[in-house]
mmCIF file of C-alpha atoms and ligand atoms in Angstrom:
data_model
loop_
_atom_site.group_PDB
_atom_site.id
_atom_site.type_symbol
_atom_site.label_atom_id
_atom_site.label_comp_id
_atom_site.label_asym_id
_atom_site.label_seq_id
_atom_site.Cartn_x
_atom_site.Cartn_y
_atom_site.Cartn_z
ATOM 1 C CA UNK I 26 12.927 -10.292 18.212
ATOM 2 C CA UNK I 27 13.041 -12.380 15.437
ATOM 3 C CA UNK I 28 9.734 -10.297 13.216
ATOM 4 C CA UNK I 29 10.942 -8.141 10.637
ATOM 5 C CA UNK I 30 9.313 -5.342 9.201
ATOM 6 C CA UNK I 31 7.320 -6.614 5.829
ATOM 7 C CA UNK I 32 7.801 -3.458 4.737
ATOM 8 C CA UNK I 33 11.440 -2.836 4.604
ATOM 9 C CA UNK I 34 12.595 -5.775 6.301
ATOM 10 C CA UNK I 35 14.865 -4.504 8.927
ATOM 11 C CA UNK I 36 14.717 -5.752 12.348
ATOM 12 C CA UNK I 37 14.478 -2.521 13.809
ATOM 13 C CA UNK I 38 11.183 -2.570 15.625
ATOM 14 C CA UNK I 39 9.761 -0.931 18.766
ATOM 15 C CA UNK I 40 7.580 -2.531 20.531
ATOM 16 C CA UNK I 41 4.499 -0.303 21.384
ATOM 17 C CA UNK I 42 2.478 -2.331 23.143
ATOM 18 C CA UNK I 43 1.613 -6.293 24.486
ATOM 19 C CA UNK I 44 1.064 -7.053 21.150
ATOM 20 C CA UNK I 45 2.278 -3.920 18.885
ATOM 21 C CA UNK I 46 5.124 -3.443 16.968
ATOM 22 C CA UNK I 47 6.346 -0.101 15.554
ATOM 23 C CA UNK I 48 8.779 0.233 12.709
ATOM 24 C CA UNK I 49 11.390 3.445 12.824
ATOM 25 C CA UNK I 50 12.127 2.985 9.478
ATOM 26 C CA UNK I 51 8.669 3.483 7.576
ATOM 27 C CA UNK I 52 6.528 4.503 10.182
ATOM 28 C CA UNK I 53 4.476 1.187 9.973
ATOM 29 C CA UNK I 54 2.888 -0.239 12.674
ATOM 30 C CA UNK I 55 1.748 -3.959 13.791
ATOM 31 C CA UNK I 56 0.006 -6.233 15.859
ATOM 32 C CA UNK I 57 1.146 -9.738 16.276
ATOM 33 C CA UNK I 58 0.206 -12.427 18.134
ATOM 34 C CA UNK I 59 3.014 -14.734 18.866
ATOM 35 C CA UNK I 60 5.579 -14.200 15.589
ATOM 36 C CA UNK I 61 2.687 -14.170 13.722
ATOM 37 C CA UNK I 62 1.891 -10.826 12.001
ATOM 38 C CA UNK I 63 -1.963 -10.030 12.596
ATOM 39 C CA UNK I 64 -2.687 -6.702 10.957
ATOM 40 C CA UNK I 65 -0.330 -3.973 9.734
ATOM 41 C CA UNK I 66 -0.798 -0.124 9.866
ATOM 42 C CA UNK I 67 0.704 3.018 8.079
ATOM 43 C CA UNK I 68 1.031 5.718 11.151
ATOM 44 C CA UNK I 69 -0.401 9.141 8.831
ATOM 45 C CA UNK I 70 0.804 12.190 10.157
ATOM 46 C CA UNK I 71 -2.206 13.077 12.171
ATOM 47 C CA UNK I 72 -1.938 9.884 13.981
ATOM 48 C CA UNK I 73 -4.577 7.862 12.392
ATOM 49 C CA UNK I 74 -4.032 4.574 11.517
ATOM 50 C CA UNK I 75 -4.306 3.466 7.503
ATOM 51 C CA UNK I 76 -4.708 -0.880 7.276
ATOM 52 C CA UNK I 77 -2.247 -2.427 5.117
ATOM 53 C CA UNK I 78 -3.103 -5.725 5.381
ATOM 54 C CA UNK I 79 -4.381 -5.978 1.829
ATOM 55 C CA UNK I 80 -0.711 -4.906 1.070
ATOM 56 C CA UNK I 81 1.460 -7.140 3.269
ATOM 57 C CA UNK I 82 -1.067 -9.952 4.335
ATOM 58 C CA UNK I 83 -2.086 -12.616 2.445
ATOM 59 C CA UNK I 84 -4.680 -14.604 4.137
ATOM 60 C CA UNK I 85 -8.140 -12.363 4.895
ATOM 61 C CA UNK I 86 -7.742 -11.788 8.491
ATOM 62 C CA UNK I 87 -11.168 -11.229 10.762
ATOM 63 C CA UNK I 88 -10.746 -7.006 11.609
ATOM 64 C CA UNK I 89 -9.640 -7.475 15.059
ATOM 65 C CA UNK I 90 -10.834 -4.260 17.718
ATOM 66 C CA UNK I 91 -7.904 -1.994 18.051
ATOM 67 C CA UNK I 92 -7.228 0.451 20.568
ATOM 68 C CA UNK I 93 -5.330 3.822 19.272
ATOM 69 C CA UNK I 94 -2.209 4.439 22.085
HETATM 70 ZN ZN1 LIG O 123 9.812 -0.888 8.009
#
């Protein structure tokens, strides 16, 4: 796994899903398509989902349909 966390930059992530990345460190989670970062969430403690792509991501990205786990 070559994707670090654009967050905290460690290499320590879990993948969640086909396409979903999970980082232990900050809680942050991401889809990806290929080593390409698509859209980046902050995991709140109720398990909803907060977008940080105006945070990490540079380009505007079309929202993409995501499916809670
Ligand atoms: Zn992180």
């Amino acid at each position: 796994m070559l994707l670090r966390c654009p967050n905290c930059h460690s290499h320590d992530l879990g993948k969640v899903g086909t396409n979903q990345l999970y980082c232990w460190h900050c809680y942050i989670e991401m889809t990806i398509d290929g080593s390409d970062i698509q859209n980046i969430y902050q995991v709140e403690e109720d398990g909803s989902l907060t977008s940080l792509n105006d945070l990490f991501l540079d380009e505007p990205s079309n929202p993409q349909e995501y499916t809670a786990l």
